[in-house]
Coordinates of N, CA, C and O in Angstrom, one line a residue:
M1 N 166.3 6.3 312.4 CA 165.9 7.5 312.3 C 165.4 7.6 310.5 O 166.4 7.0 309.8
S2 N 163.8 8.4 309.7 CA 164.2 8.5 308.2 C 164.8 9.8 308.2 O 165.7 10.9 309.4
W3 N 165.5 9.9 307.2 CA 166.8 11.7 306.9 C 165.3 13.0 307.2 O 165.8 13.6 307.7
V4 N 164.0 12.3 307.2 CA 163.0 13.6 307.5 C 163.7 13.7 308.8 O 163.4 15.0 308.8
E5 N 163.5 12.9 309.8 CA 163.6 13.1 311.1 C 165.0 13.6 311.2 O 165.0 14.3 312.4
K6 N 166.0 13.2 310.7 CA 166.8 14.1 311.0 C 167.9 15.1 311.0 O 168.3 16.3 311.6
A7 N 167.3 15.7 310.0 CA 167.2 16.8 308.6 C 165.9 17.3 309.8 O 166.6 19.1 311.0
A8 N 164.4 17.6 311.0 CA 164.1 17.5 311.5 C 164.9 18.1 312.8 O 164.5 19.2 313.5
W9 N 165.8 17.0 313.6 CA 166.8 17.5 314.7 C 167.2 18.0 314.5 O 167.5 19.2 315.4
V10 N 168.0 18.2 312.8 CA 169.0 19.3 312.5 C 168.7 20.4 313.0 O 168.5 21.5 313.9
V11 N 167.3 20.3 313.0 CA 166.5 22.4 312.0 C 166.8 22.7 313.6 O 166.4 23.7 314.1
G12 N 165.7 22.0 314.2 CA 165.3 22.0 315.6 C 166.2 22.3 316.5 O 165.3 23.4 316.9
M13 N 166.8 21.9 317.1 CA 167.7 22.0 317.3 C 169.0 23.7 316.7 O 169.1 24.1 318.2
V14 N 168.8 24.1 316.1 CA 168.9 25.7 315.2 C 168.2 26.7 316.0 O 169.0 27.6 316.5
V15 N 167.5 26.1 315.4 CA 166.3 27.0 316.2 C 166.2 26.4 317.8 O 165.9 27.7 318.9
F16 N 166.2 26.2 318.3 CA 166.5 25.5 319.7 C 167.9 26.4 320.4 O 167.5 27.1 321.9
M17 N 168.7 26.7 319.4 CA 169.8 26.8 319.8 C 170.2 28.7 319.8 O 170.5 29.4 320.3
E18 N 168.8 29.5 318.7 CA 168.6 30.8 319.1 C 168.3 31.3 319.9 O 168.8 32.0 320.4
C19 N 167.3 29.9 320.7 CA 166.1 30.9 321.8 C 167.1 30.7 323.2 O 167.3 31.3 323.9
F20 N 168.1 29.7 323.2 CA 168.8 28.7 324.5 C 170.5 30.3 324.2 O 170.5 30.5 325.3
A21 N 170.5 30.5 323.1 CA 171.4 31.7 323.0 C 170.7 32.7 323.6 O 171.8 33.3 324.0
W22 N 169.7 33.6 323.3 CA 169.5 34.9 323.6 C 169.2 34.7 325.1 O 169.6 35.5 325.4
G23 N 168.4 33.5 325.6 CA 168.1 33.2 327.1 C 169.5 33.7 327.6 O 169.7 35.0 328.6
T24 N 170.5 32.7 327.4 CA 171.8 32.6 327.7 C 173.0 33.6 327.9 O 173.7 34.3 328.3
H25 N 172.8 34.6 327.0 CA 173.6 36.4 326.8 C 172.9 37.0 327.3 O 173.4 38.0 327.7
R26 N 171.4 37.1 327.6 CA 170.7 38.2 328.1 C 170.6 38.1 329.1 O 171.2 38.6 329.8
Y27 N 170.7 36.9 329.6 CA 170.7 36.4 331.7 C 172.3 36.3 332.5 O 172.2 36.4 333.3
V28 N 172.8 35.3 331.1 CA 174.0 34.7 332.5 C 174.9 36.2 331.9 O 176.3 36.2 332.8
M29 N 175.5 35.9 330.4 CA 176.6 36.6 329.7 C 176.6 38.4 330.1 O 177.4 38.7 330.6
H30 N 175.0 38.6 330.0 CA 174.6 39.9 331.4 C 174.0 39.7 332.5 O 173.9 41.2 332.9
G31 N 174.1 39.0 332.8 CA 174.7 38.9 334.1 C 175.2 38.8 335.2 O 176.4 38.9 335.0
R32 N 175.3 38.5 336.3 CA 176.1 38.4 337.2 C 177.1 37.9 337.2 O 178.7 38.0 337.4
L33 N 176.5 36.7 336.5 CA 177.1 35.2 336.6 C 178.5 35.2 335.6 O 179.5 34.6 335.6
G34 N 178.1 35.6 334.6 CA 179.1 35.6 333.3 C 179.5 37.2 332.9 O 180.3 36.7 331.8
W35 N 178.9 37.4 333.1 CA 179.6 39.2 332.8 C 181.3 39.8 332.5 O 182.1 39.8 332.1
G36 N 182.2 38.7 333.9 CA 183.9 37.9 334.2 C 184.3 38.2 332.8 O 185.1 38.1 332.3
W37 N 183.4 37.3 332.4 CA 184.0 36.4 331.2 C 183.6 37.6 329.4 O 184.3 37.9 328.9
H38 N 182.3 37.8 329.5 CA 182.4 38.6 328.1 C 182.4 39.9 329.1 O 181.9 40.3 327.3
R39 N 182.3 40.8 329.2 CA 183.0 41.4 329.2 C 183.8 42.3 328.7 O 183.7 43.3 327.7
S40 N 184.7 41.6 328.3 CA 185.9 41.3 327.6 C 185.4 41.8 325.9 O 186.0 42.1 324.9
H41 N 184.5 41.0 325.9 CA 183.9 41.7 324.2 C 182.9 42.7 324.7 O 182.9 43.2 323.0
H42 N 182.9 43.9 325.6 CA 182.3 44.6 325.2 C 182.8 46.1 325.6 O 182.8 47.3 325.3
E43 N 184.6 45.1 325.7 CA 185.6 46.5 325.9 C 186.9 46.2 324.6 O 187.6 45.2 324.4
P44 N 187.5 47.2 323.9 CA 188.5 47.4 323.1 C 188.9 46.5 323.9 O 190.0 46.6 325.0
H45 N 190.2 46.1 323.0 CA 191.1 44.7 323.1 C 192.2 44.5 322.5 O 191.8 44.9 321.5
D46 N 193.5 44.8 322.1 CA 194.0 43.8 321.5 C 194.2 42.5 321.2 O 193.8 42.0 322.2
G47 N 194.8 42.4 320.5 CA 194.9 40.6 320.2 C 194.6 39.6 319.6 O 192.9 40.4 319.6
L48 N 193.9 38.4 319.3 CA 193.0 37.8 318.0 C 192.0 37.6 319.0 O 190.5 37.6 319.0
Y49 N 192.3 37.4 320.7 CA 191.9 36.0 321.4 C 191.4 37.6 322.2 O 191.6 38.2 322.8
E50 N 190.1 36.5 323.2 CA 189.0 37.9 324.3 C 189.0 37.2 324.6 O 188.9 35.4 324.9
K51 N 188.6 37.0 326.1 CA 188.1 35.9 327.6 C 186.7 35.4 327.1 O 186.8 34.3 327.5
N52 N 185.9 36.3 326.8 CA 184.6 35.9 325.9 C 184.8 34.7 324.9 O 184.0 33.3 325.6
D53 N 186.1 34.5 324.2 CA 185.7 32.8 324.0 C 185.9 31.4 324.9 O 185.9 30.7 324.1
L54 N 186.2 32.1 325.9 CA 186.1 30.7 326.7 C 184.3 29.7 326.6 O 184.4 29.3 326.2
Y55 N 183.8 31.4 326.6 CA 182.2 30.5 326.4 C 182.2 29.4 325.4 O 181.5 28.5 325.4
A56 N 182.8 29.8 324.2 CA 183.2 28.9 323.0 C 183.6 27.5 323.3 O 183.0 26.7 323.0
V57 N 184.7 27.7 324.0 CA 185.1 26.1 324.1 C 184.4 25.7 325.7 O 184.6 24.1 325.1
V58 N 183.5 26.2 326.6 CA 182.5 25.4 327.0 C 181.8 24.4 326.0 O 181.5 23.1 327.0
F59 N 181.0 25.1 325.4 CA 180.4 24.9 325.0 C 180.1 23.7 323.6 O 180.0 23.3 323.1
S60 N 181.2 24.0 323.0 CA 182.2 23.2 322.5 C 182.5 21.9 323.2 O 182.6 19.8 322.7
V61 N 182.7 21.5 324.8 CA 183.1 20.8 325.6 C 181.6 19.8 325.8 O 181.5 18.6 325.0
I62 N 180.6 20.3 325.9 CA 178.7 20.4 326.3 C 179.0 19.5 324.5 O 178.5 18.8 324.7
V63 N 178.8 20.2 323.0 CA 178.6 19.2 321.7 C 179.0 17.6 321.9 O 178.7 17.1 321.3
T64 N 180.3 18.2 322.2 CA 181.4 17.0 321.5 C 181.0 15.8 323.2 O 180.9 14.5 322.6
A65 N 180.6 15.7 324.1 CA 180.1 14.9 325.4 C 178.3 14.8 324.6 O 178.5 13.7 324.8
M66 N 178.3 15.7 323.9 CA 176.9 15.1 323.1 C 176.4 14.0 322.1 O 176.3 13.4 321.5
F67 N 178.1 14.5 321.2 CA 178.3 13.6 319.7 C 178.3 12.5 319.7 O 178.5 11.2 319.9
T68 N 179.3 12.3 321.6 CA 179.8 10.7 322.2 C 178.4 10.0 322.4 O 178.7 8.8 322.7
A69 N 177.6 11.0 323.2 CA 176.2 10.0 323.9 C 176.0 9.4 322.9 O 174.6 8.7 322.5
G70 N 175.7 10.0 321.3 CA 175.0 10.0 320.0 C 175.5 8.8 319.7 O 175.3 8.0 319.0
I71 N 177.1 8.0 319.4 CA 177.1 7.2 319.7 C 176.5 6.1 319.9 O 176.2 4.3 319.5
W72 N 175.5 5.9 321.1 CA 174.7 4.8 321.9 C 173.1 4.9 321.4 O 172.0 4.5 321.7
Y73 N 173.0 7.1 321.4 CA 171.8 7.7 321.2 C 172.1 8.2 319.9 O 171.8 9.1 320.0
E74 N 171.5 8.1 318.9 CA 171.0 8.4 317.3 C 170.8 9.4 317.4 O 171.1 10.5 317.1
R75 N 169.7 10.0 318.3 CA 169.1 10.9 318.1 C 169.9 12.1 318.9 O 169.9 13.5 318.4
I76 N 170.4 12.2 320.0 CA 171.3 12.8 320.4 C 172.8 13.3 319.6 O 173.5 14.7 319.6
W77 N 173.1 12.3 319.1 CA 173.8 12.6 317.6 C 173.1 13.4 316.4 O 174.9 14.7 316.4
W78 N 172.7 13.5 315.9 CA 171.9 14.0 315.6 C 171.6 15.6 316.7 O 171.5 17.2 315.1
A79 N 171.6 15.5 317.5 CA 171.0 17.0 318.4 C 172.0 17.6 318.2 O 172.6 19.3 318.1
A80 N 173.4 16.6 318.3 CA 174.9 17.3 318.8 C 175.6 17.5 317.2 O 176.0 19.2 317.0
L81 N 174.6 17.4 315.9 CA 175.5 18.1 314.2 C 174.3 19.3 314.1 O 174.6 20.8 313.5
G82 N 172.9 19.7 315.4 CA 172.0 21.0 314.7 C 172.8 21.9 315.3 O 173.1 23.0 314.4
V83 N 173.4 21.8 317.1 CA 174.2 22.1 318.0 C 175.6 23.3 317.5 O 175.6 24.1 316.6
T84 N 176.7 22.3 316.4 CA 177.7 22.3 315.4 C 177.0 23.6 314.5 O 177.9 24.5 314.5
V85 N 176.1 23.5 314.1 CA 175.0 23.9 312.4 C 175.2 24.7 313.5 O 175.9 27.0 312.8
Y86 N 174.7 25.3 314.2 CA 174.3 27.4 314.6 C 175.6 27.1 315.6 O 175.7 28.1 315.0
G87 N 176.8 27.2 315.8 CA 177.8 27.8 316.5 C 178.2 27.8 314.9 O 179.0 28.8 315.1
L88 N 178.2 27.5 313.2 CA 179.3 27.5 312.5 C 178.4 29.1 312.6 O 179.3 29.4 311.9
I89 N 176.7 28.4 312.1 CA 176.6 29.8 311.5 C 176.7 31.8 312.6 O 176.8 32.6 311.7
Y90 N 176.6 31.3 314.1 CA 177.4 32.6 315.3 C 178.6 32.2 314.3 O 179.0 34.0 314.5
F91 N 179.5 31.7 314.8 CA 181.0 32.0 313.9 C 181.3 32.7 312.8 O 181.3 33.7 313.2
F92 N 180.4 32.7 311.6 CA 180.6 33.1 310.9 C 179.5 34.4 311.3 O 180.2 35.4 310.6
V93 N 178.8 34.5 311.1 CA 177.6 35.9 311.4 C 178.1 36.2 312.9 O 178.9 38.2 311.9
H94 N 178.5 36.3 314.3 CA 178.6 37.1 314.6 C 180.8 37.1 314.5 O 180.4 38.7 315.3
D95 N 181.1 35.9 314.7 CA 182.7 36.7 314.6 C 183.4 37.6 313.8 O 184.1 37.9 313.0
M96 N 183.4 36.7 312.3 CA 183.3 37.4 310.8 C 182.9 38.3 310.6 O 183.6 39.7 309.8
L97 N 181.5 38.2 310.1 CA 181.0 38.8 309.9 C 180.9 40.2 310.7 O 181.2 41.7 310.0
V98 N 179.9 40.0 311.5 CA 180.2 41.3 312.5 C 181.1 42.2 313.0 O 181.9 43.4 313.2
H99 N 181.9 41.2 313.6 CA 183.2 42.1 314.1 C 184.6 42.4 313.1 O 185.6 42.1 314.0
Q100 N 184.5 41.4 312.2 CA 185.6 41.1 311.3 C 186.8 40.7 311.8 O 187.6 41.7 311.7
R101 N 186.4 39.1 312.9 CA 187.8 38.9 313.4 C 188.3 37.9 312.3 O 187.1 37.3 311.0
F102 N 189.5 37.7 312.5 CA 190.4 37.2 311.2 C 190.5 37.0 310.0 O 190.5 36.9 308.7
G103 N 190.5 38.9 310.1 CA 190.8 39.1 308.6 C 189.5 39.0 307.6 O 189.3 39.6 306.7
F104 N 188.2 38.4 308.1 CA 187.1 39.0 307.3 C 186.1 40.3 307.5 O 186.6 41.4 308.1
R105 N 186.3 41.1 305.7 CA 185.9 42.4 305.7 C 185.1 42.6 304.8 O 184.8 43.3 303.8
W106 N 183.9 42.5 305.4 CA 182.7 42.8 304.3 C 181.9 43.2 304.7 O 181.3 42.7 305.9
V107 N 181.6 44.2 304.6 CA 179.9 45.4 305.1 C 179.0 45.4 304.6 O 178.8 45.9 302.9
P108 N 177.8 43.8 304.7 CA 177.0 44.3 304.4 C 176.4 45.7 303.9 O 176.1 45.9 304.3
K109 N 175.1 45.6 302.5 CA 175.1 47.1 302.8 C 173.0 47.4 303.0 O 172.8 48.3 302.4
R110 N 172.5 45.3 302.3 CA 170.8 45.7 302.4 C 170.6 44.2 302.7 O 171.8 43.5 303.5
G111 N 169.6 44.3 302.8 CA 169.0 43.5 303.4 C 169.6 42.1 304.8 O 169.9 43.3 305.9
Y112 N 168.9 40.8 305.4 CA 169.2 40.7 306.3 C 170.9 40.2 306.5 O 170.9 40.5 308.2
A113 N 172.0 41.0 306.2 CA 172.8 40.6 306.7 C 173.1 41.9 307.5 O 174.0 42.0 308.9
K114 N 172.7 42.8 306.8 CA 172.7 44.3 307.0 C 171.8 44.4 308.4 O 172.0 44.7 309.3
R115 N 171.1 44.1 308.9 CA 170.6 43.8 309.6 C 170.4 43.5 311.0 O 170.4 43.8 311.6
L116 N 171.5 42.5 310.7 CA 172.1 41.6 311.5 C 173.0 42.6 312.2 O 173.6 42.5 313.5
L117 N 174.2 43.0 311.7 CA 175.1 44.2 311.6 C 174.5 45.3 312.5 O 175.5 45.2 313.9
Q118 N 173.4 45.6 311.8 CA 172.7 46.2 312.9 C 172.4 46.0 313.9 O 172.9 47.2 315.5
A119 N 171.7 45.9 313.8 CA 171.3 44.9 315.4 C 172.4 44.6 316.6 O 171.8 44.9 317.2
H120 N 173.2 44.5 315.8 CA 174.3 43.7 317.3 C 175.7 45.2 317.0 O 175.8 45.0 318.5
R121 N 176.0 46.4 315.7 CA 176.2 47.0 316.7 C 175.1 48.2 317.6 O 175.7 48.8 318.5
L122 N 173.9 47.8 317.4 CA 172.5 48.5 318.8 C 172.5 47.8 320.0 O 173.4 48.4 320.7
H123 N 173.1 46.3 320.7 CA 173.7 45.9 321.9 C 174.4 46.6 321.6 O 174.5 46.5 322.9
H124 N 175.4 46.9 321.5 CA 176.6 47.0 322.0 C 177.1 48.5 321.9 O 177.9 49.8 322.6
A125 N 176.0 49.7 321.5 CA 176.1 50.8 322.0 C 175.8 51.5 322.9 O 175.7 52.8 323.2
V126 N 174.9 50.2 324.3 CA 174.5 51.1 325.7 C 176.8 49.9 326.1 O 176.7 48.8 326.3
K127 N 176.7 51.5 326.7 CA 178.2 50.6 327.3 C 178.0 49.9 329.3 O 177.1 50.5 329.3
G128 N 178.4 48.6 329.3 CA 178.4 47.8 329.9 C 176.6 47.6 329.7 O 176.7 46.7 329.0
R129 N 176.9 46.4 331.1 CA 175.6 44.9 330.8 C 173.9 45.6 330.8 O 173.8 44.7 330.8
E130 N 174.0 47.0 331.6 CA 173.0 46.7 331.7 C 172.0 47.6 330.8 O 172.8 48.4 330.0
G131 N 170.6 47.8 330.0 CA 170.1 48.1 328.5 C 170.3 47.8 327.8 O 170.4 48.6 326.8
T132 N 171.5 46.6 327.2 CA 171.4 46.5 326.2 C 169.6 46.0 325.3 O 169.1 45.3 326.4
V133 N 170.2 45.4 324.1 CA 168.8 45.4 323.1 C 169.6 43.8 322.6 O 170.7 44.1 322.3
S134 N 168.1 43.9 321.7 CA 169.3 42.5 320.9 C 170.4 41.8 321.1 O 171.8 41.8 321.6
H135 N 169.7 40.5 322.0 CA 170.5 39.5 322.5 C 170.0 38.4 321.8 O 171.7 37.1 321.9
G136 N 170.0 37.8 321.0 CA 169.9 37.2 319.6 C 170.4 37.0 318.5 O 171.6 38.3 318.9
F137 N 171.5 36.3 317.7 CA 171.7 35.4 317.1 C 171.2 36.3 316.0 O 172.3 36.6 314.6
L138 N 170.8 35.4 315.3 CA 169.9 35.5 314.2 C 169.1 35.7 313.9 O 169.0 35.9 312.3
F139 N 167.9 35.8 315.1 CA 167.0 36.7 314.7 C 166.6 37.5 314.7 O 166.7 37.8 316.5
A140 N 166.8 39.1 314.6 CA 167.3 40.2 314.6 C 165.7 41.3 314.7 O 166.0 41.3 313.3
A141 N 165.4 42.4 315.6 CA 164.1 43.2 315.4 C 165.1 44.1 314.4 O 166.1 44.1 314.3
S142 N 164.2 45.0 313.9 CA 164.7 45.8 313.3 C 165.4 47.2 314.0 O 164.9 47.4 314.9
P143 N 166.5 47.4 313.2 CA 167.7 48.5 313.6 C 166.0 49.8 313.8 O 166.5 50.1 314.9
A144 N 165.0 49.8 313.6 CA 164.3 51.1 314.4 C 163.5 50.9 315.3 O 163.8 51.7 316.3
R145 N 163.1 49.4 315.8 CA 162.4 48.9 316.6 C 163.7 49.0 317.8 O 163.7 50.1 318.9
L146 N 165.3 48.9 317.9 CA 166.1 48.5 318.4 C 166.1 50.2 319.6 O 166.5 50.4 320.4
K147 N 166.6 50.8 318.2 CA 166.9 52.1 318.6 C 165.2 53.3 319.1 O 165.8 53.2 320.2
E148 N 164.2 53.0 319.0 CA 163.4 53.2 320.5 C 163.5 52.2 321.4 O 163.3 52.7 322.3
Q149 N 164.0 51.0 321.3 CA 164.0 50.8 322.7 C 164.8 50.8 323.1 O 165.1 51.8 324.8
L150 N 166.4 51.2 322.5 CA 167.5 52.1 323.6 C 167.0 53.7 324.1 O 167.3 54.2 324.9
R151 N 165.5 54.2 322.8 CA 165.7 55.3 323.6 C 164.7 55.5 324.8 O 164.5 56.4 325.8
A152 N 163.9 55.0 325.1 CA 162.9 54.2 326.0 C 163.3 54.3 327.1 O 162.9 54.1 328.6
S153 N 164.4 53.4 327.0 CA 165.5 52.4 328.3 C 166.1 54.6 328.5 O 166.1 53.8 330.2
G154 N 166.3 55.4 328.2 CA 166.6 56.3 329.2 C 167.6 56.5 328.7 O 168.8 57.8 329.4
D155 N 168.8 55.6 328.9 CA 170.3 55.4 328.4 C 171.3 56.0 327.6 O 170.6 55.1 326.2
R156 N 171.3 56.8 326.8 CA 171.6 57.3 326.0 C 173.3 58.3 325.8 O 173.7 58.7 324.8
T157 N 174.0 56.9 326.6 CA 174.9 56.7 326.8 C 175.7 57.0 325.2 O 176.7 57.5 325.0
R158 N 175.6 56.0 324.9 CA 176.1 56.1 323.1 C 174.9 55.6 322.0 O 174.9 55.3 321.2
L159 N 173.5 55.9 322.4 CA 173.0 56.0 321.4 C 173.3 56.7 320.0 O 172.9 56.8 319.2
D160 N 173.6 57.7 320.5 CA 174.1 58.8 319.8 C 174.9 58.0 318.2 O 175.1 58.6 317.3
Q161 N 175.6 57.7 318.4 CA 177.2 57.1 318.1 C 176.7 56.1 317.4 O 177.6 55.4 316.4
A162 N 175.6 55.2 317.5 CA 174.8 54.0 317.0 C 174.0 54.4 315.9 O 173.6 54.1 314.9
A163 N 173.4 55.6 315.9 CA 172.4 56.8 314.8 C 172.5 55.4 313.3 O 171.6 56.1 312.8
D164 N 173.7 56.1 313.4 CA 174.2 55.6 311.7 C 174.7 53.8 311.9 O 174.4 53.8 310.7
A165 N 173.7 52.7 312.7 CA 173.3 51.6 313.0 C 173.0 51.8 311.8 O 171.7 51.9 311.2

């Protein structure tokens, strides 16, 4: 494989993973099947870890299997690298920037990082698993659009608290 093909696999998998993450977050984690683990992420908790972190364990087992299969099938190895790159970006954006885990304390004042932060705060503005917005992690709609979606849903449970997001 040429370096262009390898780079295409990595970048393509990062894009694929954002789509996969959106669907998994919307339909599995906020669905009946996965809410048991994901609920911990939407409720106050003490401690460094939450039950929702088990998703990272599951996905790391899958990517480890992909790297192993990549020993024999080169494209799978590069795809696994793309999934890993996405996981690292996710960890930084979601866990460190948005939720300020592991001692990271930076609040962006403008730009793309602020938009991601606002979108995720609006995701958490709704209590429970129904009626949430912004299920992606790297491609976030504008906060104004997300607020309008929340208003249109009729569920104002915590929308007013998110007005400053």
